[in-house]
mmCIF file with all atom_site columns, C-alpha atoms in Angstrom:
data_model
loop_
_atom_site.group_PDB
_atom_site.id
_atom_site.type_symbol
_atom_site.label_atom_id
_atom_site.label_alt_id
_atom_site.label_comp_id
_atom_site.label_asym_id
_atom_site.label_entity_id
_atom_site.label_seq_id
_atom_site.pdbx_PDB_ins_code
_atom_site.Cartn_x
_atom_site.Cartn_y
_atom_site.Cartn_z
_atom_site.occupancy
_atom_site.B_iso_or_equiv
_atom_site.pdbx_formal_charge
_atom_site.auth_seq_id
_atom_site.auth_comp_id
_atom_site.auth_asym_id
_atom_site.auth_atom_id
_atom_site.pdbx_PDB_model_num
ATOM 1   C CA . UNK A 1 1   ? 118.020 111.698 112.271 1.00 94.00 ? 1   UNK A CA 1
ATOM 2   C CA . UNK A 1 2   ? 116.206 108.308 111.307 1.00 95.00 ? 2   UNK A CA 1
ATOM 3   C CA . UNK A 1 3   ? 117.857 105.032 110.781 1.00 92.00 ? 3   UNK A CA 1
ATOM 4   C CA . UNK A 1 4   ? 118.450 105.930 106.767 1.00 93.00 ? 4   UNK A CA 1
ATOM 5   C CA . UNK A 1 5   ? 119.742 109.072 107.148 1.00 95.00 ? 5   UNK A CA 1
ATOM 6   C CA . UNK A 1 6   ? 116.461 111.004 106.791 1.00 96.00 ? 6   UNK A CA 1
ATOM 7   C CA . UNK A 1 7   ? 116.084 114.650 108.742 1.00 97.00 ? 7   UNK A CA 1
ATOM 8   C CA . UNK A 1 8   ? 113.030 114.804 110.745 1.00 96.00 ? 8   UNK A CA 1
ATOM 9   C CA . UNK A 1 9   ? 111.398 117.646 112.528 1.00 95.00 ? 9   UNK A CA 1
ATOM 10  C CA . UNK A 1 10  ? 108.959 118.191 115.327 1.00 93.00 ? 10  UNK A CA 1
ATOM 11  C CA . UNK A 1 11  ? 107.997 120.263 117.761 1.00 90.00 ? 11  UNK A CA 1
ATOM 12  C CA . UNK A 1 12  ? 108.846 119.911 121.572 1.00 90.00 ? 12  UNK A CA 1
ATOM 13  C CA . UNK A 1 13  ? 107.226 121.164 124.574 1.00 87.00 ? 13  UNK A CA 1
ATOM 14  C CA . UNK A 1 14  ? 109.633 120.521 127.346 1.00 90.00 ? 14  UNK A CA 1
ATOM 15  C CA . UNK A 1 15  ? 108.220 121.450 130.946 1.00 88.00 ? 15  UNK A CA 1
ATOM 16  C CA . UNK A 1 16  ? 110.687 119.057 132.660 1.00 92.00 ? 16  UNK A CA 1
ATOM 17  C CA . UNK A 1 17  ? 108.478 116.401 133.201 1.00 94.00 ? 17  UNK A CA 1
ATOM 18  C CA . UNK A 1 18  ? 109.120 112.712 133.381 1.00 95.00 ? 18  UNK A CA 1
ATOM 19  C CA . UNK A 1 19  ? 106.066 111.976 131.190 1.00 96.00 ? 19  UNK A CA 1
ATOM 20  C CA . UNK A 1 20  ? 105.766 112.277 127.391 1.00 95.00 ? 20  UNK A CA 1
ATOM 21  C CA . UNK A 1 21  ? 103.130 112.284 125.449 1.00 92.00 ? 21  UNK A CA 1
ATOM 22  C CA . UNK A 1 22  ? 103.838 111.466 121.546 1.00 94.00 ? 22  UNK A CA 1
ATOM 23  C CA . UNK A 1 23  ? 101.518 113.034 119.152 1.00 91.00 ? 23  UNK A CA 1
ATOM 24  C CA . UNK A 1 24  ? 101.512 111.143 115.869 1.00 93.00 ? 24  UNK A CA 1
ATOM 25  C CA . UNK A 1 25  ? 99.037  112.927 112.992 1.00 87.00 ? 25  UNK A CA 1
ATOM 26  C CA . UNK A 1 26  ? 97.092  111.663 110.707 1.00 84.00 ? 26  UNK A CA 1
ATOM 27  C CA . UNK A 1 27  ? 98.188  111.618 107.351 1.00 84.00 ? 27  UNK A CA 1
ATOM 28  C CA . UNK A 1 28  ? 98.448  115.319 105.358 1.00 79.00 ? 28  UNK A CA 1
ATOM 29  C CA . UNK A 1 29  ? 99.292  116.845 108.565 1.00 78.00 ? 29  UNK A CA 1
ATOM 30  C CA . UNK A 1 30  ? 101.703 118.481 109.857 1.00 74.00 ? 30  UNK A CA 1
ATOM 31  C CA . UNK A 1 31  ? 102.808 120.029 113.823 1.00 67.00 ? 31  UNK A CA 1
ATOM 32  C CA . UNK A 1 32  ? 101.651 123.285 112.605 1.00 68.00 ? 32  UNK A CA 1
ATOM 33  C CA . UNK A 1 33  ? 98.097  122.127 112.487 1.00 66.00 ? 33  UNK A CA 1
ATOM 34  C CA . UNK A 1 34  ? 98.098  119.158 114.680 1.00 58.00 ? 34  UNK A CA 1
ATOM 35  C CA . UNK A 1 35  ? 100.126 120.840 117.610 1.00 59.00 ? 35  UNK A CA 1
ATOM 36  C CA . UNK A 1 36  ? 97.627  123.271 118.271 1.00 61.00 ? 36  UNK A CA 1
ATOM 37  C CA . UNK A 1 37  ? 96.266  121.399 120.850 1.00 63.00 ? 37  UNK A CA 1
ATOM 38  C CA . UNK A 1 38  ? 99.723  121.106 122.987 1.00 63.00 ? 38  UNK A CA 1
ATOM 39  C CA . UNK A 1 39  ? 99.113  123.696 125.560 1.00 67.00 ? 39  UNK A CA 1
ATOM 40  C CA . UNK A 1 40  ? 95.709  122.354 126.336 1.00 72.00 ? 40  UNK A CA 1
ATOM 41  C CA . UNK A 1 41  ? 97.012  119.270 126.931 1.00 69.00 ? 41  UNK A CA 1
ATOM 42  C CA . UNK A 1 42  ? 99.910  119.940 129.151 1.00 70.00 ? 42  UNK A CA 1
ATOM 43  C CA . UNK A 1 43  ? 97.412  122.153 131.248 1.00 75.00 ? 43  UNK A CA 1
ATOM 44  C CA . UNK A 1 44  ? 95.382  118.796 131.216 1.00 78.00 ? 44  UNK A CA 1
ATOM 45  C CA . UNK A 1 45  ? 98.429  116.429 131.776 1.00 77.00 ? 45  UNK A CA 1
ATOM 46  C CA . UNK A 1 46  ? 101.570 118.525 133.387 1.00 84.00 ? 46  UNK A CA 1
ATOM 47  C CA . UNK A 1 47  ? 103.299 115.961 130.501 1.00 91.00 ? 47  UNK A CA 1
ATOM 48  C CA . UNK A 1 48  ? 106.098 117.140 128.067 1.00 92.00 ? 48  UNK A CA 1
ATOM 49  C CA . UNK A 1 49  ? 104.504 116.948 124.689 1.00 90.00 ? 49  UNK A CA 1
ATOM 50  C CA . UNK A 1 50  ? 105.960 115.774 121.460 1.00 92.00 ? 50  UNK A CA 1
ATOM 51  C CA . UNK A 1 51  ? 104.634 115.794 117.993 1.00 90.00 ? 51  UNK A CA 1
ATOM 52  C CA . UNK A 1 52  ? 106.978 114.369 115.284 1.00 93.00 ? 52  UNK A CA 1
ATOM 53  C CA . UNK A 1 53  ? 106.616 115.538 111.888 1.00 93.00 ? 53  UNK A CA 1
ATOM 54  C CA . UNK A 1 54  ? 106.242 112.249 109.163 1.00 93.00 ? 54  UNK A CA 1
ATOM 55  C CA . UNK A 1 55  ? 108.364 112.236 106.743 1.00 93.00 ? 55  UNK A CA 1
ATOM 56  C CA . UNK A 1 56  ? 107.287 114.198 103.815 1.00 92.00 ? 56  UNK A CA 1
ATOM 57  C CA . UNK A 1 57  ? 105.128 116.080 105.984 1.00 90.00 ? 57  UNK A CA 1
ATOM 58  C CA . UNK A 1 58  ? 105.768 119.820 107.275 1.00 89.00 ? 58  UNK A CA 1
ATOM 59  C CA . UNK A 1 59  ? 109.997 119.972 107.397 1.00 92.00 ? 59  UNK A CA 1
ATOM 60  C CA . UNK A 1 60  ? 110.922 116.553 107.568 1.00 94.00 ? 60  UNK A CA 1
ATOM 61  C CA . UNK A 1 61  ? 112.661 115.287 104.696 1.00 95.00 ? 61  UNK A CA 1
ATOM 62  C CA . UNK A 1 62  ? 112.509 111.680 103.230 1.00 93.00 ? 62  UNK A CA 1
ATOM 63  C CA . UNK A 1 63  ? 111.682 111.128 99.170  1.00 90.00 ? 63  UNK A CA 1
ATOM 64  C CA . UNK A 1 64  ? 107.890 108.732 100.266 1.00 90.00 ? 64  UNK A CA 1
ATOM 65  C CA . UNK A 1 65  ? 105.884 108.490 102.927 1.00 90.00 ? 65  UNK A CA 1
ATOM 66  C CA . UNK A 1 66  ? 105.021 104.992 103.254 1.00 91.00 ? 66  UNK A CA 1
ATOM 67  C CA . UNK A 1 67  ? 101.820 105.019 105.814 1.00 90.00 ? 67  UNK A CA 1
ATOM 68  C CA . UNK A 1 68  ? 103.639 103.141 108.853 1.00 92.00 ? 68  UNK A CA 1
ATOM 69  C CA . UNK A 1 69  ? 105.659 100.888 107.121 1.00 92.00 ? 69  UNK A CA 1
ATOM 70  C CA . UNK A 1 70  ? 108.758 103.240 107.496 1.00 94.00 ? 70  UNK A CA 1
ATOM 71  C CA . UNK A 1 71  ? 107.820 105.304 110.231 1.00 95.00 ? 71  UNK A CA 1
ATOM 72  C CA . UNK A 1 72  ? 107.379 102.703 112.767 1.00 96.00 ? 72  UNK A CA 1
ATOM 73  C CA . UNK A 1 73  ? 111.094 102.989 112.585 1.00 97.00 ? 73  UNK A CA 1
ATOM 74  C CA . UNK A 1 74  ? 111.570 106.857 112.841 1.00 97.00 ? 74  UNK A CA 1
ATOM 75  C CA . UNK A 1 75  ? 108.629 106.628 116.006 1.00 98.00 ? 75  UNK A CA 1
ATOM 76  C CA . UNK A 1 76  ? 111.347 104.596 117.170 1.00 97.00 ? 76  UNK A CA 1
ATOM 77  C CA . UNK A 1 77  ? 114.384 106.874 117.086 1.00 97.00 ? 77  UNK A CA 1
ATOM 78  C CA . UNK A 1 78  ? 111.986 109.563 117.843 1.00 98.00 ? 78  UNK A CA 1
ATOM 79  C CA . UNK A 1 79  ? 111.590 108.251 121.636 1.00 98.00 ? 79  UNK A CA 1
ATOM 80  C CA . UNK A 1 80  ? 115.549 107.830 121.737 1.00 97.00 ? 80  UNK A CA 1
ATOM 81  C CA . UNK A 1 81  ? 115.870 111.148 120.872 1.00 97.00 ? 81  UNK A CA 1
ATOM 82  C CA . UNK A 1 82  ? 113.427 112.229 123.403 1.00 97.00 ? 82  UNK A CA 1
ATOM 83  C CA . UNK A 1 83  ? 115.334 110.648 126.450 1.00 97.00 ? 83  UNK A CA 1
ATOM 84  C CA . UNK A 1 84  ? 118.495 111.734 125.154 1.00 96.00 ? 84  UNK A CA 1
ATOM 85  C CA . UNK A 1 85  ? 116.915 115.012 125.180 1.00 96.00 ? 85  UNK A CA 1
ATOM 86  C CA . UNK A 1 86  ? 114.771 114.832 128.480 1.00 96.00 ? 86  UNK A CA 1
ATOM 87  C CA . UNK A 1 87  ? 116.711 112.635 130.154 1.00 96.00 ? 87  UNK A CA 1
ATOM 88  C CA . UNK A 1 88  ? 114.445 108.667 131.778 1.00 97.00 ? 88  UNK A CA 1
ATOM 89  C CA . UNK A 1 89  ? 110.769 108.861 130.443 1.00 97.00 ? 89  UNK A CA 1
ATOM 90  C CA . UNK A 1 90  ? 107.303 107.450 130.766 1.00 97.00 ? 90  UNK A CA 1
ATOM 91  C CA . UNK A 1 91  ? 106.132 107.926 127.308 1.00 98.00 ? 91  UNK A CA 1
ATOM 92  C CA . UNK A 1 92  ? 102.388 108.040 126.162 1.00 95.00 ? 92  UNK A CA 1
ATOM 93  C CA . UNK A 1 93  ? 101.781 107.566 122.534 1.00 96.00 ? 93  UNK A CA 1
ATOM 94  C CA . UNK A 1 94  ? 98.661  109.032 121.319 1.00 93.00 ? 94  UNK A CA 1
ATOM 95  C CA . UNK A 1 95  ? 97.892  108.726 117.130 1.00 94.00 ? 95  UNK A CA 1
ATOM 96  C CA . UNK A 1 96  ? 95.221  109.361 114.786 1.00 92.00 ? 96  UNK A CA 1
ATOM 97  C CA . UNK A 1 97  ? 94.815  107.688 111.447 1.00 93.00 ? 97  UNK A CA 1
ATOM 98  C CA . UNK A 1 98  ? 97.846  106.695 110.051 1.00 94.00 ? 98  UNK A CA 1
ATOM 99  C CA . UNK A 1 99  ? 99.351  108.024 113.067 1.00 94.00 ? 99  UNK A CA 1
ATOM 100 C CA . UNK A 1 100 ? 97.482  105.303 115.485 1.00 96.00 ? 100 UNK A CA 1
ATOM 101 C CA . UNK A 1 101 ? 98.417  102.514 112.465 1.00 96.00 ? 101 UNK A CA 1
ATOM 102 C CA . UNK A 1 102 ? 102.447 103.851 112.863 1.00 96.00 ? 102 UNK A CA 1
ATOM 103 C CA . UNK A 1 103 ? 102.347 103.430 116.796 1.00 97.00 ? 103 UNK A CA 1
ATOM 104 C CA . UNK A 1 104 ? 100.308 100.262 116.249 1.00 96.00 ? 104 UNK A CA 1
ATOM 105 C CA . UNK A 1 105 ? 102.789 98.488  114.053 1.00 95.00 ? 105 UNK A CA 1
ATOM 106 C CA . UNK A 1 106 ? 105.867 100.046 115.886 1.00 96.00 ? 106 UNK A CA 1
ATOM 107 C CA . UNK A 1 107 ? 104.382 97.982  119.268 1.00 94.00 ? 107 UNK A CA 1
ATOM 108 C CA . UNK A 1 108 ? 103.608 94.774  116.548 1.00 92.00 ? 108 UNK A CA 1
ATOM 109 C CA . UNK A 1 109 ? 107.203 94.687  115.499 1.00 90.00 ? 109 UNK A CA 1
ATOM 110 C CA . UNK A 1 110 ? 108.901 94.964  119.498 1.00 92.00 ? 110 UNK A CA 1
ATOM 111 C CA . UNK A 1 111 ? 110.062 98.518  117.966 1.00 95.00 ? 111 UNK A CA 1
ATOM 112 C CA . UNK A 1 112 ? 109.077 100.486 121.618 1.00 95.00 ? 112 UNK A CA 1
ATOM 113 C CA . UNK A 1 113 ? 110.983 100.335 124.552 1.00 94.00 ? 113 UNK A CA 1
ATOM 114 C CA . UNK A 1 114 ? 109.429 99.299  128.010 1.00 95.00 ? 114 UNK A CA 1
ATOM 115 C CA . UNK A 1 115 ? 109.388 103.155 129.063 1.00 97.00 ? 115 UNK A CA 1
ATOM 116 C CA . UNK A 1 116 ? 105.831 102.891 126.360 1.00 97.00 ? 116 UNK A CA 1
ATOM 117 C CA . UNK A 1 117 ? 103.182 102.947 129.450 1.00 97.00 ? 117 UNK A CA 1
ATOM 118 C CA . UNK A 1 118 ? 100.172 102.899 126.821 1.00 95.00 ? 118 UNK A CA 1
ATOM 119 C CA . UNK A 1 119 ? 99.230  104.035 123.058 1.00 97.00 ? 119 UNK A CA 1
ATOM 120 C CA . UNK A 1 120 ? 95.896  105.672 122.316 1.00 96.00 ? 120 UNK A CA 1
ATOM 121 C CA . UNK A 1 121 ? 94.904  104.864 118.732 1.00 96.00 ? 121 UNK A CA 1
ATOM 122 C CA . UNK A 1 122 ? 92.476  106.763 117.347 1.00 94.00 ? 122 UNK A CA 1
ATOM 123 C CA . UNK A 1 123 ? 90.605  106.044 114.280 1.00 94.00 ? 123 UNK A CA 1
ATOM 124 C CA . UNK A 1 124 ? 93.359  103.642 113.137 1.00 95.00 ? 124 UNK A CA 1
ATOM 125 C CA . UNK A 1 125 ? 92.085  101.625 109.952 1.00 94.00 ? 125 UNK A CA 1
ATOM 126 C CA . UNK A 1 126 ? 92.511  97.795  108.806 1.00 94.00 ? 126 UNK A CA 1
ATOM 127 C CA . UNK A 1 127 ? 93.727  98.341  105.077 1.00 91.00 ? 127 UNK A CA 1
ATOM 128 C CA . UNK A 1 128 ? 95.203  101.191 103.050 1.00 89.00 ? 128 UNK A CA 1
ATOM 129 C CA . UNK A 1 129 ? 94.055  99.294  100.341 1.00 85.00 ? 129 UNK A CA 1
ATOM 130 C CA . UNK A 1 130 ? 90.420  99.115  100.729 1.00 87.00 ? 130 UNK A CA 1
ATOM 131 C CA . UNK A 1 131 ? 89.946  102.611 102.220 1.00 85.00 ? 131 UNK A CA 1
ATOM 132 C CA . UNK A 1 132 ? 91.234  103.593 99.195  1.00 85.00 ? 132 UNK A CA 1
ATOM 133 C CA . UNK A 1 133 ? 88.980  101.896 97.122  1.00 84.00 ? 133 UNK A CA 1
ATOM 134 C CA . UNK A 1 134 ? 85.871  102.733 99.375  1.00 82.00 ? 134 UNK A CA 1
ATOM 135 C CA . UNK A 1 135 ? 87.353  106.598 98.890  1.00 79.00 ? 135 UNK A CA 1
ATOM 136 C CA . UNK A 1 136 ? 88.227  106.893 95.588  1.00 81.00 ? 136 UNK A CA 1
ATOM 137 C CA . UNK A 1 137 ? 84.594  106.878 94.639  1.00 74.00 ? 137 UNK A CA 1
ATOM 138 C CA . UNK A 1 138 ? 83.037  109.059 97.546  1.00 74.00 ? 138 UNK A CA 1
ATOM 139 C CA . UNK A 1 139 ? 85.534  112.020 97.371  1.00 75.00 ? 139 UNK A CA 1
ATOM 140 C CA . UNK A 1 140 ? 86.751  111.796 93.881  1.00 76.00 ? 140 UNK A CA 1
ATOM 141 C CA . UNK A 1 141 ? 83.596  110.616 91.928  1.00 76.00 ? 141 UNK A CA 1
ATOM 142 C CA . UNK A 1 142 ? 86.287  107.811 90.333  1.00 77.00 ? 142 UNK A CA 1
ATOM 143 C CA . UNK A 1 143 ? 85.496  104.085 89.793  1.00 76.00 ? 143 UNK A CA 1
ATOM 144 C CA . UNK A 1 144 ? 88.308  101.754 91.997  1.00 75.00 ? 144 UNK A CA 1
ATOM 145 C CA . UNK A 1 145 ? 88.969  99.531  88.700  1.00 76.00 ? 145 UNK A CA 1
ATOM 146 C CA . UNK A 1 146 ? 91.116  100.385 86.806  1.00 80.00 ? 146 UNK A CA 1
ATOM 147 C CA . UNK A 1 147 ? 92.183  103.523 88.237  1.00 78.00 ? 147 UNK A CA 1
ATOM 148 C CA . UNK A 1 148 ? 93.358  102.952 91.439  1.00 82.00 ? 148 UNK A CA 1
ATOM 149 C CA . UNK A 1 149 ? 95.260  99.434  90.710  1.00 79.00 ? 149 UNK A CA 1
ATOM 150 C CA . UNK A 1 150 ? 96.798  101.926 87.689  1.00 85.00 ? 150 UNK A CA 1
ATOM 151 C CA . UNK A 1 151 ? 97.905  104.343 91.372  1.00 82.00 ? 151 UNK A CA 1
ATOM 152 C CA . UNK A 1 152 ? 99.134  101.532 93.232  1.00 82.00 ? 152 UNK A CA 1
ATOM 153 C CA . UNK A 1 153 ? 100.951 100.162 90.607  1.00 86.00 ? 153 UNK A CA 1
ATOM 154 C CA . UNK A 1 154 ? 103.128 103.675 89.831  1.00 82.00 ? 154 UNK A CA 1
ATOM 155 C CA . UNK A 1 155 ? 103.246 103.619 94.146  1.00 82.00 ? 155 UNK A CA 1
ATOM 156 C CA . UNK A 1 156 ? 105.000 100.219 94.354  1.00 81.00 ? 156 UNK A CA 1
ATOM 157 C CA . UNK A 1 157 ? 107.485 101.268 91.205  1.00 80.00 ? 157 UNK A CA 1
ATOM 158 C CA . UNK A 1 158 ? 108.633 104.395 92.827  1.00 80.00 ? 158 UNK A CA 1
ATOM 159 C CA . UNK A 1 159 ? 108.125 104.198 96.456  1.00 81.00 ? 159 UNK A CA 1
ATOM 160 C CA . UNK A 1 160 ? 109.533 100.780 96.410  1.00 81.00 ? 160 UNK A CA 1
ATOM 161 C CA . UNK A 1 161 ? 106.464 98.857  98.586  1.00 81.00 ? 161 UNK A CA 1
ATOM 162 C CA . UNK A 1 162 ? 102.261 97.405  98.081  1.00 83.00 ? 162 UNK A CA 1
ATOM 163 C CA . UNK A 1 163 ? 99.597  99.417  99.276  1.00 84.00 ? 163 UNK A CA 1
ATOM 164 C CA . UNK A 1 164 ? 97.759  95.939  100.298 1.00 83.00 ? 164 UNK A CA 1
ATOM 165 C CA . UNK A 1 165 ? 101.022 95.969  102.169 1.00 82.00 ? 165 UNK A CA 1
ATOM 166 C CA . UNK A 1 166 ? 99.674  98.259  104.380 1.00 87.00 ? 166 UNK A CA 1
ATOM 167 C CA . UNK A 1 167 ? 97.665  95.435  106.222 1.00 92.00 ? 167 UNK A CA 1
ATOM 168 C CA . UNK A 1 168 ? 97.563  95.856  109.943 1.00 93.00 ? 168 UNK A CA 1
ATOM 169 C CA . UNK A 1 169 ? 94.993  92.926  111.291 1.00 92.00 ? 169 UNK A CA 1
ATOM 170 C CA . UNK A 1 170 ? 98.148  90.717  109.383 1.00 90.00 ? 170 UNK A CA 1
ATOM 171 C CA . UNK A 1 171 ? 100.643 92.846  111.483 1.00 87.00 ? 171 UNK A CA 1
ATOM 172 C CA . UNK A 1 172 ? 99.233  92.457  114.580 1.00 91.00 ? 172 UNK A CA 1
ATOM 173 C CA . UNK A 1 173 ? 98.728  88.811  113.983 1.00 85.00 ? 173 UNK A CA 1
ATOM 174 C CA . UNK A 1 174 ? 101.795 88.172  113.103 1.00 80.00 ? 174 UNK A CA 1
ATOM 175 C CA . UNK A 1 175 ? 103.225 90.034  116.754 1.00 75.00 ? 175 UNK A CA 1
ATOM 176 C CA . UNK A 1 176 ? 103.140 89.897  119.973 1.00 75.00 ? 176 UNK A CA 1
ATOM 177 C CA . UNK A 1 177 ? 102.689 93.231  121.063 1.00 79.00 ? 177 UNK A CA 1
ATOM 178 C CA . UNK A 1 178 ? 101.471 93.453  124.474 1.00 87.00 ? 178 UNK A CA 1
ATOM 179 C CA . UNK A 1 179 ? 101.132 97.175  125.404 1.00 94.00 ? 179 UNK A CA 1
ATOM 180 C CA . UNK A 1 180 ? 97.996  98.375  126.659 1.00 96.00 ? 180 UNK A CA 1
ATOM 181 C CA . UNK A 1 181 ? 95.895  100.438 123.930 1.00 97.00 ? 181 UNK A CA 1
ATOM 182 C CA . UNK A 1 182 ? 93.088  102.591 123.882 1.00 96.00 ? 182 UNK A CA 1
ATOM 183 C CA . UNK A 1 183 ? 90.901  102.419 120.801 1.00 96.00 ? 183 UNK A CA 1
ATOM 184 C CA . UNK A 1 184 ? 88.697  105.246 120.115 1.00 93.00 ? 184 UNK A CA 1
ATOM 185 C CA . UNK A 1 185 ? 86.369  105.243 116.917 1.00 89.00 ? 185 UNK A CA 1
ATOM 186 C CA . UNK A 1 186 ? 83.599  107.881 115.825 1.00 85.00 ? 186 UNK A CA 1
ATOM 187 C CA . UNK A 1 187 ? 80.514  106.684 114.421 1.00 84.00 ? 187 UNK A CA 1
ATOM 188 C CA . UNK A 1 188 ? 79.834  109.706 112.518 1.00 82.00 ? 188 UNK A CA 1
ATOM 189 C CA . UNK A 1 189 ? 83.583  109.125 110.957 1.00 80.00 ? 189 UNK A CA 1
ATOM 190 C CA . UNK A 1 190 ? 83.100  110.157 107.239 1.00 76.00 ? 190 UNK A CA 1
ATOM 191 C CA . UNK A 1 191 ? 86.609  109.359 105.784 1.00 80.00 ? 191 UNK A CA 1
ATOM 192 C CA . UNK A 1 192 ? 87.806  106.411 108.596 1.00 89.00 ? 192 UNK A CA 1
ATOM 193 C CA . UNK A 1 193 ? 84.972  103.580 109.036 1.00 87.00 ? 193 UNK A CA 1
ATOM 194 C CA . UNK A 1 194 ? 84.231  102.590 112.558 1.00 89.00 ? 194 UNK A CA 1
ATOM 195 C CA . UNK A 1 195 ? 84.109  98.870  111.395 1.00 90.00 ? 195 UNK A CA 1
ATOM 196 C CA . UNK A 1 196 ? 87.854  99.108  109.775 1.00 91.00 ? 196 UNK A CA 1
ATOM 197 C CA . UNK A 1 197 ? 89.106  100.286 113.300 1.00 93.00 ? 197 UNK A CA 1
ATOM 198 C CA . UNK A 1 198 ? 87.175  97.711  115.075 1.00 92.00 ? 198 UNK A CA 1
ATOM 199 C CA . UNK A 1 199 ? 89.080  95.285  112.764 1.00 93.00 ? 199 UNK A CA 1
ATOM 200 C CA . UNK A 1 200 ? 91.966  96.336  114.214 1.00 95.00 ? 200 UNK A CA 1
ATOM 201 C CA . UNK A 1 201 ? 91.130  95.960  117.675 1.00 94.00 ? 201 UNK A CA 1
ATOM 202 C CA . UNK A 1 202 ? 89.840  92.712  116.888 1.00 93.00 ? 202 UNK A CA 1
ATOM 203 C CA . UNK A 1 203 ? 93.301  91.574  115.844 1.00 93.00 ? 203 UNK A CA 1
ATOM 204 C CA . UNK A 1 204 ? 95.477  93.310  118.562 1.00 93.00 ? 204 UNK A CA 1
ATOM 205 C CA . UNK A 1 205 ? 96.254  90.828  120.809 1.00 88.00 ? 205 UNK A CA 1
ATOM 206 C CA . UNK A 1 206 ? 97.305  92.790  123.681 1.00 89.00 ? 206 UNK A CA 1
ATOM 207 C CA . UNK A 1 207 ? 95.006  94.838  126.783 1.00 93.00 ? 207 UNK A CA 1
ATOM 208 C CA . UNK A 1 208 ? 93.061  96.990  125.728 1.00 94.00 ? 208 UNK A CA 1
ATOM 209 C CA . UNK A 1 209 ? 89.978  98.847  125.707 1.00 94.00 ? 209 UNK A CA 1
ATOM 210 C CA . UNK A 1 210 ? 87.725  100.475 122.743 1.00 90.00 ? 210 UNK A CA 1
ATOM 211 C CA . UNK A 1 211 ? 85.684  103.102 122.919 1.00 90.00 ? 211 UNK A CA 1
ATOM 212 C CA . UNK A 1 212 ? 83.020  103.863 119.779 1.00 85.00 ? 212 UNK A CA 1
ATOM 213 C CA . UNK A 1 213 ? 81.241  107.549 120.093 1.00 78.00 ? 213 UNK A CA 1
#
């Protein structure tokens, strides 16, 4: 149960390990495509692996899904839950997309607990705002102005926040997150631009390391 009262669901696989790795999807995803790859990786690992659901995504409830902003929190109570359930962990959080930018601003805002020994972000991207507008365009053949001010407008009345809110070189300014991340970036990337994640890493402040492939 998040902070606001809001069911979430995931899926767990528990092979009694003291090592978790955290699967966080990108966005329009849910654990029954994105956990496909959990056996693999617990061959790979010997780790527990955990993929939450987002809100609004699969059966999670929750009225908006708010690209990070909210779910930093539910990441949170998601690695609570997980040592309640598994009892002490070492917890490996490994996100893609919106995922990576949720695990990214959960470590800006001192959200994660020491027991975080590293996040992977994959493909995480600078703005919501201007990959929409770079998007918007390319997959939908629709001019940015006025139609997606006109989308972002009827977002903020009803969800209740910006999309330039969804800034995360500001977040990670603004921080002091100091876990140790690994940033992986595809050149051939046709929705996520490599130079949006390297943005990112530019502004993280922390260890890490970034890998473009």
């Amino acid at each position: 149960t998040a902070d606001d009262g809001t069911e979430l669901h995931g899926y767990l696989y528990n092979e009694d390990a003291s090592v978790t790795v955290v699967v966080l999807p990108r966005f329009a995803q849910d654990g029954t495509a994105d956990f496909l790859p959990g056996p693999s990786l617990f061959e790979l690992t010997g780790c527990n692996i955990l993929l939450p659901e987002a809100r609004c995504h699969g059966q999670s409830g929750g009225d908006y899904f708010t690209y990070g902003l909210t779910e930093r929190y539910d990441l949170a109570a998601w690695l609570v839950w997980a040592e309640r359930t598994l009892g002490p962990q070492k917890f490996i959080l490994w996100g893609e997309g919106t995922g990576a930018n949720t695990a990214l601003m959960a470590a800006s805002g001192d959200l994660l607990p020491g027991s975080v020994a590293f996040i992977v972000a994959e493909s995480p991207y600078a703005s919501l705002h201007e990959m929409a507008k770079a998007s918007i365009w390319k997959w939908y053949s629709v001019p940015s102005v006025p139609f997606l001010a006109a989308i972002e407008a009827k977002i903020s009345a009803k969800a209740g926040y910006r999309v330039k809110d969804i800034d995360l070189p500001s977040e990670l300014s603004a921080g002091a997150a100091k876990i140790p991340v690994l940033f992986l970036c595809s050149e051939y990337d046709a929705y996520i631009q490599p130079a949006w994640s390297e943005a990112v890493s530019a502004a993280y402040a922390g260890p890490q390391t970034t890998v473009t492939g």
